[in-house]
Amino acid sequence: MSGHRAPSLLLNDEQKMLSKTAHEFIRERAPAGRIRTFRDSEDQVGFSRELWNEMAELGWLGLQIPEEYDGLGLGFFDLCVVLEQSGRELMPEPFVSTLLLGTQALLLGGTEAQKKTLLPGIAAGETLVTVGYEEGGRHGDHSKVETVARESAGGFELSGEKIQVLDGHLADRIIVSAATSDADFTLFMVDPVQSGVTITRQNRIDGLNSAIVRLDRVSIGRDSIVGDLDGGAKLLRAVFDRASVGLAAQMLGGSEQAFADTIEYIKEREQFGVPIGSFQALQHRSVSVFTEIALTRSVVLAAARAIDEAPDDVPKLASLAKATASETFLHAAKEAIQMHGGIGVTDEHDIGFYIKRAQAAYMTFGTPSQHRQRWAELHGY
Amino acid sequence: MLLKYGNHAQRAQHLPGIARGEVRWCQGYSEPNAGSDLANLQLKAERDGDEFVLNGQKIWTSHAHLSDWIYCLARTDPNAPKKQMGISVILADLDTPGITVRRIDLISGYSPFCETFFDNVRVPVANLVGKENEGWTIAKAILGHERSSIGRSIARQPGSAQREVVARARKHLGVVEGAIPDPLLRDEVAALGMREEAFHLTLARIQQGAESGTPGPEGSITKIVGTELKQKRFELGMKVAGVQGLGWEGPGFDDDDLEYTRDWLRSRASTIEGGSSEIQKNIVSKRVLGLPEGGK
C-alpha cells in the first residue's frame, strides 16, 4: 500500500448478516469434531457432499463467481466472510481446492469455454476443480517444475507426479503445472478419467483430503491450456495470492475459535480452588493471542478488499496476510493446547485438531519466511 | 481534563492561557511508591480553612522544570475504606513556596522528567477539580486518553519504521543486488515492516469502527502493540549499525548515529510510561476477555 488511504475494513450490513448466518449454520452442522469421524470411519469422500450442496443452495459457493456463470457476482471479500467461518470449525469441505485454487485459476486464466463448462457446476456444488502444483523435494519452491509437457501431434503429452493435490481423489478436473520450456511452465487442465492418470489417496494430519496424481504420457489438446503457454509462473503466482488471502481468512477463523474455546475453558477449569483464568501467567498469554488475532483480522480484511478494489496492492497485502495469519494461527493453536493442559493433548478433545490444521496451512502457499522475503523484494530491499 | 471536569471559574482562569500557548502544565501522578499501583499514592492534602496543605513527592512529572502549573493526584482522605477512594485532583502553581523541582537523568542522557517535592505547600480550595475524594474517576479517564494518544503518537507515518531501518542498513551494511546483504537481518526488517503495516491497518480499522458507531475492543491493545513496535524498530536500527551504534559522544561517530542511540535508549521507557504493558494486559484480560480477577 503506497498512497495509504486505508481501505474500508468493515463489513457492510449484508456481509454482517452473511457472517452471522454462516457462523450459526457451520457451528451447528459442521463442528470440528467431524475431522475425527471422517478419519476413523476411513470415509472415502472425507467430507460431506450433502453439506457442500446445501452451501451451494445458500449461494455461498458462487458468491464471487460472475452472474453469467450462474454465480452471485459479489466480491472476493464476501467469499472471505464465509471462509473465515468455515475455518472456525476446520471444515474439510473443498473450499481451498475448488473455490480458492480451481475457481481462481479459471477466473484469472481460463478460456471462455473452460469457464462456461466448469464455473456453473462449481457454483452449484456439483463440480470440483483443483490445482496440482506440489512436487516432492521442492520445499515450497513452485517455480521449478519437474513434470513435463512435450508437444505432440494433437497437443501435449504430460508426464510427472504431483503430491498432496487437495481433493485430488474426487476432483472432476485437475489443473497441473508442467514445464514447457527451460524458462517457464504452463498450466494444463487434466480430466482424471483420461488414460495415464493414476490417483492415490493420501492421509494428512489436518483432515483435508489430498492425493498423489501420477501422469504417465497423458495426451491432452491445446485447448487444455489454462492461461498462456509458458505463462504458468505468473498465473500460478496470481492464483496463490488470492488463495493465500482466502486461506488466511480461514486461519483467522481457526485462530478465533481456538482462542474462544480456550478462554471459555480457563474461566471454568479450577485448580488451587480458583478458575485458572484468574492467574496472571495465563491472562497475559491470552492477551497476546487476542492481540495477534486483532492484527490478523486487519490484514486479512485489507488483502481481501484489495483483491476486489486495488489489484496493485495484492502482492504485498497477500504476503502480509499469509505470513501474519500463519504465525497467528500456529501461535493460537499452540497456546490453546498449553492452556487446556493435559486434556489438550488427547485425541478425545477437539482442540488438538487446530494445531494440525495450523501447521498444514502454515506450509501451504508459502511459509511466513518466504513471504517476508517476497515482501522485502517488493519493497526494494 | 479542565474542559470535562473543571468548573466555570477554573476553565475561565486556565484555558485561555493554555490555548494561547503561554501557560504550560505538567502532570503529577506517579510517586516513588505509586507507579503501576498508582492508587497507592501518598501525597497528602490536608484541609486548613480555605486552603489545602500539600506534603509529599511526585515523580516522572514530565517537563516540570519548564512548566508553570501542575495538576496533582493527592490523598485527601487517608481513612477511606479503599485506596482508590479519598483521592482528589488539585491544581498548583509551580511558583508556590514549598515546591522544588529536580530533573531526572535517564539512561539516554535525556532529562524529560522531574521529581517534584511538596513541603507545606498551600493552595486555595478553589483549586480542587471535581468533587473532593472522587478524583480517581478523573485520573482513570485521563490515563485512558494518555494511553490512546501514546499509541497514536507512536504510529507516525505508515511505512516509516521500515524505511528508517532499511536506510540505516544501507548506510552501515551496504547493498548487494539491491538487497540488504544479510538475509537474516533482511528477514527481521521485513517482519518489522509487516508488523508496522498490520498496526496501521488496525488503527484504521479501529477508527472506521468508531466512526461507524460500532467501536470494537481492539482499541485496548494499541498502546501495547505500538510501543513494542517502536522498541523493535530501534533494536533493529541498532543491530544493523553494528559497533557504529555504540557511540555516546565525541569523535568517530556521526551525529545521526549518536542521536539514534540515545533514542534507542529512550525507547525502553515506552512500555513502562503511561501504564506498563503488563498493566495494560491486566486491563484487557479483565475488561475485554472477561477473565476473573486474581492475584496481581
XYZ file of C-alpha atoms in Angstrom:
677
model
C 0.000 0.000 0.000
C 1.630 3.188 -1.058
C -0.902 6.004 -1.091
C -2.228 4.967 2.269
C -5.752 5.977 2.350
C -6.743 2.895 4.243
C -9.299 0.677 2.508
C -12.609 0.051 4.209
C -12.003 -2.683 6.742
C -15.563 -3.057 7.924
C -18.293 -5.454 6.870
C -21.432 -3.892 5.442
C -24.851 -4.924 6.761
C -25.289 -7.726 4.205
C -21.848 -9.099 4.976
C -22.511 -8.966 8.703
C -25.686 -10.929 8.123
C -23.846 -13.427 5.924
C -21.182 -13.837 8.606
C -23.781 -14.452 11.295
C -25.764 -16.915 9.203
C -22.632 -18.825 8.199
C -21.415 -18.844 11.781
C -24.631 -20.353 13.109
C -25.041 -22.842 10.267
C -21.462 -24.094 10.490
C -21.380 -24.272 14.272
C -24.494 -26.385 14.276
C -23.927 -28.532 11.223
C -20.176 -28.789 10.884
C -18.392 -28.917 14.256
C -14.642 -29.514 14.206
C -15.064 -32.977 15.712
C -16.193 -34.228 12.282
C -12.499 -34.464 11.359
C -12.216 -37.362 13.813
C -15.300 -39.089 12.430
C -14.124 -38.899 8.828
C -10.682 -40.146 9.844
C -11.822 -43.051 11.990
C -14.502 -44.273 9.595
C -11.988 -44.167 6.721
C -14.629 -42.300 4.796
C -13.962 -42.495 1.056
C -15.017 -38.914 0.434
C -13.589 -37.332 3.575
C -16.131 -34.535 3.725
C -19.886 -34.104 3.400
C -21.171 -33.843 -0.158
C -24.600 -33.133 1.283
C -23.344 -30.149 3.255
C -21.419 -28.870 0.234
C -24.640 -28.976 -1.813
C -26.546 -27.168 0.907
C -23.967 -24.425 0.943
C -24.294 -24.197 -2.820
C -28.020 -23.689 -2.393
C -27.341 -20.942 0.133
C -25.300 -19.271 -2.595
C -22.004 -19.441 -0.729
C -20.038 -21.387 -3.338
C -20.882 -18.964 -6.111
C -20.541 -15.752 -4.101
C -17.636 -14.482 -6.180
C -18.440 -16.247 -9.454
C -19.879 -13.813 -12.048
C -23.595 -13.990 -12.739
C -23.020 -15.059 -16.355
C -21.628 -18.325 -14.927
C -24.536 -18.750 -12.518
C -22.812 -17.153 -9.532
C -23.901 -14.188 -7.416
C -21.250 -11.860 -8.835
C -20.176 -10.463 -5.472
C -16.579 -9.932 -4.385
C -13.703 -11.947 -3.004
C -14.278 -10.029 0.232
C -17.712 -11.660 0.532
C -16.198 -15.084 -0.067
C -13.713 -14.400 2.741
C -16.603 -13.751 5.128
C -17.740 -17.358 4.613
C -14.192 -18.722 4.550
C -13.489 -17.217 7.957
C -16.480 -19.054 9.412
C -15.552 -22.324 7.672
C -12.119 -22.016 9.247
C -13.548 -21.748 12.733
C -14.661 -25.368 12.576
C -11.799 -26.583 10.351
C -14.271 -27.723 7.692
C -12.724 -30.363 5.403
C -15.062 -29.452 2.539
C -13.262 -28.458 -0.690
C -13.049 -24.692 -0.109
C -9.313 -24.442 -0.748
C -9.136 -26.818 -3.706
C -12.219 -25.708 -5.579
C -13.060 -22.155 -4.512
C -9.520 -20.890 -3.969
C -7.344 -22.841 -6.405
C -9.589 -24.117 -9.201
C -12.005 -21.193 -9.375
C -9.319 -18.525 -9.158
C -7.231 -20.238 -11.852
C -10.296 -20.267 -14.086
C -11.260 -16.665 -13.332
C -7.725 -15.399 -13.870
C -6.619 -17.594 -16.762
C -9.429 -19.803 -18.029
C -10.718 -19.645 -21.594
C -14.340 -18.744 -22.139
C -15.075 -22.398 -22.928
C -13.356 -23.604 -19.752
C -15.241 -21.102 -17.619
C -18.577 -21.926 -19.241
C -18.002 -25.638 -18.750
C -16.859 -25.555 -15.143
C -17.892 -22.447 -13.192
C -21.663 -23.093 -13.154
C -21.042 -26.594 -11.799
C -18.735 -25.186 -9.118
C -21.374 -22.670 -8.032
C -23.940 -25.487 -7.932
C -21.706 -27.655 -5.733
C -21.517 -30.375 -8.369
C -18.084 -29.810 -9.817
C -14.740 -29.944 -8.029
C -11.682 -28.401 -9.655
C -8.280 -28.431 -8.007
C -4.723 -27.440 -8.849
C -1.758 -29.825 -8.598
C 1.461 -27.893 -8.095
C 3.355 -29.605 -5.285
C 6.163 -31.965 -6.204
C 8.497 -33.887 -3.899
C 11.678 -32.266 -2.645
C 10.776 -28.735 -3.733
C 10.279 -27.288 -0.282
C 7.753 -24.737 -1.323
C 9.578 -23.522 -4.411
C 6.998 -23.934 -7.151
C 8.939 -22.117 -9.824
C 10.885 -25.218 -10.822
C 8.644 -27.905 -12.227
C 9.736 -31.475 -12.856
C 6.527 -32.566 -14.569
C 6.960 -32.072 -18.297
C 4.653 -31.370 -21.220
C 6.032 -32.493 -24.582
C 4.427 -31.143 -27.718
C 2.789 -33.904 -29.702
C 0.675 -34.117 -32.829
C -2.643 -33.060 -31.313
C -1.295 -31.037 -28.423
C 0.788 -32.155 -25.435
C 1.812 -35.248 -23.572
C 2.166 -34.831 -19.798
C 4.379 -36.919 -17.541
C 5.213 -36.446 -13.915
C 3.887 -36.650 -10.386
C 2.082 -34.149 -8.190
C 1.760 -34.763 -4.485
C -0.753 -33.667 -1.866
C -3.166 -32.447 -4.515
C -6.073 -31.172 -2.434
C -9.223 -33.172 -3.137
C -7.371 -34.859 -5.980
C -9.176 -38.070 -5.072
C -12.534 -36.653 -6.201
C -11.797 -33.702 -8.444
C -13.546 -33.517 -11.784
C -10.635 -31.562 -13.214
C -7.070 -31.155 -12.042
C -5.094 -28.191 -13.278
C -1.392 -29.120 -13.244
C 1.823 -27.239 -13.800
C 4.205 -28.760 -16.362
C 7.437 -27.466 -17.846
C 7.083 -26.338 -21.439
C 10.425 -24.606 -21.870
C 13.641 -24.058 -19.968
C 12.369 -20.741 -18.742
C 8.800 -21.351 -17.716
C 5.950 -23.744 -17.318
C 2.317 -23.867 -18.316
C -0.896 -24.795 -16.510
C -2.921 -27.585 -18.133
C -6.412 -28.844 -17.454
C -6.475 -32.593 -16.937
C -9.539 -34.801 -16.699
C -8.609 -37.565 -14.274
C -10.591 -40.211 -16.171
C -8.087 -39.942 -19.026
C -5.741 -42.846 -19.565
C -2.358 -42.435 -17.959
C -3.740 -40.680 -14.851
C -3.347 -42.559 -11.559
C -4.786 -41.172 -8.336
C -3.611 -42.389 -4.926
C -5.299 -41.012 -1.853
C -3.059 -39.545 0.881
C -3.744 -39.002 4.584
C -2.525 -35.846 6.239
C -2.632 -34.622 9.820
C -5.049 -31.790 9.149
C -8.137 -33.604 7.887
C -8.028 -32.025 4.442
C -8.196 -34.591 1.696
C -5.436 -35.000 -0.815
C -3.941 -37.384 -3.329
C -0.875 -38.211 -5.383
C -1.615 -37.593 -9.045
C 0.620 -39.562 -11.410
C 0.670 -38.570 -15.043
C 2.103 -41.127 -17.445
C 2.169 -39.778 -21.013
C -1.288 -38.240 -20.682
C -2.405 -36.805 -24.031
C -4.289 -33.517 -23.976
C -5.260 -30.972 -26.590
C -4.096 -27.383 -26.899
C -7.487 -26.267 -25.603
C -6.464 -27.682 -22.236
C -4.010 -24.866 -21.640
C -5.123 -22.583 -18.801
C -3.709 -19.095 -19.317
C -0.786 -18.635 -21.665
C 1.721 -21.148 -22.963
C 4.876 -20.533 -20.918
C 2.860 -18.209 -18.724
C 2.367 -20.612 -15.831
C 4.637 -18.965 -13.269
C 2.857 -15.622 -13.420
C -0.626 -17.121 -13.411
C 0.126 -19.545 -10.583
C 1.593 -16.658 -8.554
C -1.638 -14.694 -9.014
C -3.726 -17.726 -8.071
C -1.580 -18.279 -4.982
C -2.005 -14.642 -3.947
C -5.764 -14.978 -3.911
C -5.644 -18.444 -2.400
C -3.287 -17.156 0.298
C -5.769 -14.484 1.283
C -8.662 -16.949 1.340
C -6.634 -19.395 3.381
C -5.619 -16.542 5.694
C -9.329 -15.843 6.246
C -9.804 -19.483 7.223
C -6.773 -19.283 9.515
C -8.219 -16.161 11.117
C -11.402 -18.102 11.840
C -9.443 -21.059 13.192
C -7.456 -18.774 15.485
C -10.610 -17.110 16.765
C -12.344 -20.372 17.577
C -9.313 -21.983 19.232
C -8.944 -18.818 21.304
C -12.640 -18.603 22.199
C -12.652 -22.258 23.311
C -9.547 -21.617 25.394
C -10.940 -18.549 27.137
C -14.117 -20.443 27.933
C -12.063 -23.326 29.300
C -9.817 -21.267 31.584
C -12.842 -19.494 33.027
C -14.339 -22.858 34.018
C -11.381 -25.041 34.903
C -10.429 -24.781 38.568
C -7.132 -25.580 40.267
C -5.944 -24.464 43.688
C -9.601 -23.685 44.349
C -9.921 -20.918 41.738
C -10.503 -20.695 37.974
C -7.112 -20.965 36.249
C -8.111 -17.926 34.173
C -7.528 -15.806 37.271
C -3.775 -16.495 37.037
C -1.812 -13.661 35.542
C 0.505 -16.044 33.703
C -2.447 -17.284 31.659
C -4.099 -13.868 31.393
C -1.071 -12.300 29.747
C -0.656 -15.214 27.356
C -4.324 -14.815 26.469
C -3.940 -11.111 25.763
C -1.022 -11.882 23.450
C -3.179 -14.240 21.419
C -6.029 -11.698 21.401
C -3.611 -9.054 20.133
C -2.283 -11.201 17.303
C -5.820 -12.074 16.229
C -6.817 -8.388 16.149
C -3.834 -7.560 13.928
C -4.518 -10.561 11.707
C -8.139 -9.528 11.192
C -6.989 -6.139 9.895
C -4.518 -7.538 7.368
C -6.875 -10.243 6.119
C -9.678 -7.735 5.517
C -7.291 -5.313 3.805
C -5.937 -8.018 1.499
C -9.419 -9.312 0.644
C -10.535 -5.760 -0.132
C -7.503 -5.218 -2.357
C -8.379 -8.249 -4.496
C -11.690 -6.564 -5.329
C -10.600 -2.944 -5.467
C -6.840 -2.396 -5.622
C -5.080 -5.084 -7.697
C -1.696 -3.344 -7.493
C -1.663 -3.792 -3.734
C -2.461 -7.508 -3.862
C 1.077 -8.991 -3.927
C 2.211 -7.068 -0.836
C -1.011 -7.487 1.089
C -1.387 -11.164 0.188
C 2.090 -11.856 1.525
C 1.337 -9.766 4.608
C -1.916 -11.641 5.236
C -0.469 -15.101 4.643
C 2.614 -14.520 6.792
C 0.654 -12.910 9.620
C -2.219 -15.387 9.684
C 0.167 -18.360 9.542
C 2.090 -17.183 12.592
C -1.070 -16.219 14.468
C -2.900 -19.482 13.844
C 0.029 -21.651 14.892
C 0.589 -19.461 17.958
C -3.106 -19.559 18.903
C -3.239 -23.334 18.407
C -0.131 -23.971 20.497
C -1.356 -21.696 23.268
C -4.765 -23.368 23.149
C -3.205 -26.765 23.864
C -0.934 -25.393 26.593
C -3.805 -23.661 28.383
C -6.049 -26.698 28.102
C -3.351 -28.701 29.859
C -3.447 -32.492 29.753
C -6.829 -32.770 28.060
C -5.426 -30.610 25.244
C -3.007 -33.290 24.084
C -5.603 -36.055 23.977
C -7.266 -37.159 20.767
C -10.546 -37.097 22.654
C -10.619 -33.274 22.724
C -11.172 -31.258 19.559
C -8.669 -28.513 20.411
C -5.789 -30.670 19.150
C -7.149 -30.511 15.591
C -6.327 -26.823 15.429
C -2.554 -27.232 15.635
C -2.678 -29.842 12.874
C -4.566 -27.552 10.546
C -2.395 -24.618 11.568
C 0.799 -26.480 10.670
C -0.617 -27.550 7.299
C -1.879 -24.068 6.471
C 1.451 -22.562 7.563
C 3.213 -24.697 4.964
C 0.697 -24.066 2.188
C 1.182 -21.285 -0.436
C 4.490 -20.201 1.075
C 5.754 -20.050 4.642
C 5.979 -16.774 6.558
C 9.716 -16.505 5.903
C 9.152 -16.960 2.173
C 6.524 -14.248 2.240
C 8.780 -11.938 4.233
C 11.480 -12.416 1.624
C 8.975 -11.507 -1.072
C 7.791 -8.511 0.953
C 11.401 -7.304 1.177
C 11.836 -7.691 -2.582
C 8.567 -5.855 -3.271
C 9.781 -3.017 -1.057
C 13.099 -2.848 -2.839
C 15.452 -4.253 -0.215
C -9.341 17.472 31.941
C -10.352 21.036 32.674
C -12.752 21.005 29.748
C -14.530 17.961 31.055
C -14.133 18.201 34.821
C -13.219 21.811 35.639
C -15.776 24.293 36.946
C -16.577 27.551 35.203
C -14.078 29.609 37.178
C -11.267 27.117 36.596
C -11.902 26.993 32.894
C -12.042 30.758 32.654
C -8.832 31.092 34.639
C -6.729 28.468 32.848
C -7.968 27.591 29.384
C -7.171 30.892 27.637
C -3.503 30.678 28.708
C -3.284 27.077 27.512
C -4.943 27.939 24.227
C -2.524 30.825 23.634
C 0.417 28.542 24.461
C 1.543 30.845 27.255
C 0.994 28.562 30.216
C 2.429 25.074 30.349
C 1.167 22.275 32.542
C 2.610 19.082 33.846
C 1.017 16.052 35.428
C 1.631 14.883 38.978
C 0.504 11.273 39.130
C 3.263 8.779 39.942
C 5.145 8.666 43.212
C 8.131 6.604 44.263
C 5.766 4.020 45.766
C 2.891 4.524 43.368
C 3.930 3.524 39.861
C 1.896 0.725 38.329
C -0.009 0.705 41.611
C -0.997 4.310 41.140
C -3.868 4.210 43.634
C -1.293 3.725 46.367
C -0.341 7.401 46.093
C 0.521 9.236 49.325
C 0.849 12.975 48.519
C -1.034 14.409 51.485
C -3.545 17.236 51.064
C -4.942 18.430 54.397
C -7.697 20.985 54.679
C -6.731 24.123 56.645
C -9.502 26.707 56.341
C -9.907 27.583 52.675
C -6.568 26.068 51.755
C -5.092 22.606 51.145
C -1.652 21.946 52.600
C 0.306 19.594 50.357
C 3.142 17.396 51.595
C 4.903 14.633 49.707
C 6.548 13.878 46.410
C 5.666 13.280 42.779
C 7.921 11.585 40.239
C 8.047 11.349 36.419
C 6.472 14.780 36.220
C 7.240 15.372 32.537
C 8.847 18.720 31.822
C 8.056 20.063 35.289
C 11.175 22.243 35.074
C 9.639 24.010 32.079
C 6.075 24.111 33.365
C 4.069 26.766 35.136
C 1.338 24.656 36.707
C 0.846 21.098 37.836
C -2.307 19.034 38.287
C -1.837 16.504 41.042
C -3.493 13.473 42.439
C -3.483 13.886 46.204
C -4.827 11.911 49.152
C -7.499 13.995 50.831
C -8.945 11.197 52.970
C -6.312 8.827 54.392
C -9.020 6.829 56.182
C -11.091 5.912 53.118
C -12.073 2.211 53.045
C -10.448 1.585 49.625
C -7.247 3.161 48.375
C -8.986 4.317 45.181
C -11.275 6.404 47.373
C -10.088 9.518 49.153
C -8.098 10.802 46.171
C -8.636 14.304 44.735
C -7.352 16.277 41.753
C -5.721 19.536 42.851
C -4.102 22.264 40.751
C -0.968 24.075 41.919
C 1.096 26.958 40.601
C 4.676 25.664 40.477
C 5.902 29.003 41.832
C 4.091 28.389 45.129
C 6.530 28.406 48.065
C 7.471 24.870 49.175
C 7.598 23.315 45.693
C 11.002 22.104 44.495
C 11.650 20.552 41.093
C 14.638 18.315 40.360
C 15.433 16.823 36.969
C 15.979 13.083 36.497
C 18.690 11.900 34.094
C 17.611 8.906 32.021
C 19.828 6.136 30.592
C 19.666 8.015 27.305
C 21.193 11.120 28.847
C 17.951 12.998 28.248
C 16.086 14.549 31.159
C 12.478 14.973 30.159
C 11.249 14.016 33.606
C 11.494 15.546 37.050
C 10.834 14.845 40.655
C 8.604 17.403 42.293
C 8.653 17.864 46.074
C 5.907 19.455 48.169
C 6.796 20.867 51.579
C 3.841 22.541 53.291
C 2.592 23.913 50.001
C -0.571 25.963 50.445
C -3.081 26.139 47.585
C -6.618 27.534 47.682
C -9.511 25.054 47.988
C -10.835 26.595 44.760
C -8.075 24.612 43.007
C -9.883 21.340 43.649
C -11.152 19.841 40.375
C -14.362 17.853 40.580
C -15.534 16.528 43.902
C -13.289 16.004 46.892
C -12.262 12.339 47.327
C -13.611 11.394 43.903
C -10.534 12.165 41.820
C -9.826 8.547 40.833
C -12.500 8.612 38.132
C -10.886 11.677 36.570
C -7.441 10.104 36.883
C -8.535 6.972 35.026
C -10.187 8.959 32.265
C -7.032 10.998 31.711
C -4.858 7.893 31.731
C -7.080 6.339 29.080
C -6.653 9.456 26.993
C -2.908 9.389 27.542
C -2.629 5.746 26.505
C -4.548 6.150 23.299
C -2.522 9.255 22.445
C 0.720 7.355 23.125
C -0.496 4.615 20.781
C -1.306 7.152 18.100
C 1.784 9.284 18.543
C 3.901 6.194 18.008
C 2.070 5.475 14.807
C 3.974 8.143 12.840
C 3.844 7.728 9.079
C 2.889 4.294 7.751
C 5.992 2.553 6.465
C 8.365 4.989 8.142
C 9.835 2.477 10.601
C 10.698 0.131 7.763
C 12.155 2.960 5.663
C 14.233 4.172 8.576
C 15.744 0.755 9.302
C 16.327 -0.002 5.616
C 18.142 3.325 5.249
C 20.346 2.545 8.227
C 21.012 -0.952 6.887
C 22.099 0.540 3.547
C 24.310 3.059 5.307
C 26.058 0.540 7.518
C 25.877 -2.737 5.593
C 25.757 -1.585 2.007
C 23.611 -3.087 -0.728
C 24.162 -6.240 -2.765
C 21.996 -6.506 -5.856
C 19.537 -4.088 -4.334
C 19.103 -6.119 -1.163
C 20.257 -5.937 2.429
C 23.187 -8.345 2.195
C 22.498 -10.310 5.383
C 19.412 -12.481 4.725
C 18.683 -12.944 8.419
C 18.652 -9.222 9.052
C 16.562 -8.713 5.948
C 14.026 -11.183 7.336
C 13.887 -9.243 10.591
C 13.405 -5.963 8.757
C 10.587 -7.485 6.715
C 8.976 -8.796 9.898
C 9.133 -5.262 11.301
C 7.684 -3.803 8.099
C 4.822 -6.288 8.183
C 4.146 -5.595 11.835
C 4.091 -1.889 11.144
C 1.620 -2.298 8.299
C -0.593 -4.556 10.420
C -0.546 -1.960 13.204
C -1.545 0.851 10.858
C -4.318 -1.180 9.292
C -5.554 -1.973 12.788
C -5.548 1.718 13.752
C -7.510 2.417 10.573
C -9.966 -0.344 11.395
C -10.429 0.985 14.933
C -11.086 4.459 13.590
C -13.528 3.234 10.960
C -15.345 1.223 13.616
C -15.591 4.252 15.888
C -16.817 6.459 13.043
C -19.490 3.961 12.086
C -20.695 3.851 15.674
C -19.544 0.291 16.356
C -16.247 0.607 18.231
C -14.603 -2.758 18.807
C -12.443 -3.877 21.712
C -9.228 -3.508 19.707
C -8.503 -0.016 20.996
C -7.250 -1.583 24.195
C -4.183 -3.073 22.550
C -2.818 -0.110 20.612
C -0.523 1.037 23.397
C 0.970 -2.436 23.831
C 1.492 -3.033 20.114
C 2.619 0.497 19.291
C 5.266 0.692 21.980
C 6.621 -2.780 21.233
C 6.812 -1.852 17.569
C 8.732 1.293 18.437
C 11.226 -0.671 20.510
C 11.653 -3.292 17.801
C 12.343 -0.551 15.281
C 15.131 0.903 17.403
C 16.558 -2.509 18.224
C 16.841 -3.366 14.552
C 18.174 0.067 13.712
C 20.887 -0.525 16.327
C 21.592 -4.037 15.113
C 22.223 -3.008 11.531
C 24.576 -0.247 12.713
C 26.910 -2.686 14.463
C 29.660 -1.030 16.504
C 28.876 2.353 14.935
C 25.801 2.347 17.158
C 27.877 2.191 20.323
C 28.897 5.850 20.500
C 27.886 8.059 23.439
C 29.516 11.260 22.180
C 32.677 12.627 20.581
C 34.919 11.605 17.684
C 34.428 8.608 15.461
C 30.620 8.696 15.472
C 28.348 10.797 13.332
C 25.592 12.909 14.814
C 22.757 10.869 13.347
C 24.088 7.663 14.854
C 24.690 9.307 18.224
C 21.164 10.648 18.297
C 19.730 7.310 17.184
C 21.487 5.525 20.021
C 20.052 7.987 22.539
C 16.589 7.476 21.057
C 17.012 3.712 21.266
C 17.761 4.012 24.976
C 14.852 6.403 25.459
C 12.503 3.909 23.753
C 12.907 1.453 26.629
C 10.627 3.713 28.666
C 7.751 3.471 26.229
C 6.492 0.108 27.505
C 6.601 1.451 31.085
C 5.251 5.002 30.969
C 1.554 5.739 30.763
C 0.728 2.274 32.150
C 3.203 -0.556 31.608
C 2.448 -3.255 29.054
C 1.799 -5.639 31.923
C -0.787 -3.306 33.451
C -2.392 -2.925 30.020
C -2.606 -6.707 29.753
C -4.258 -6.905 33.165
C -6.834 -4.387 31.999
C -7.505 -6.181 28.697
C -7.807 -9.589 30.324
C -10.330 -8.275 32.809
C -12.362 -5.814 30.732
C -12.174 -7.323 27.250
C -11.650 -11.046 27.779
C -13.734 -11.163 30.938
C -11.199 -13.259 32.833
C -11.679 -13.448 36.592
C -9.848 -11.083 38.916
C -6.878 -12.771 40.509
C -3.699 -12.039 42.384
C -1.696 -9.266 40.789
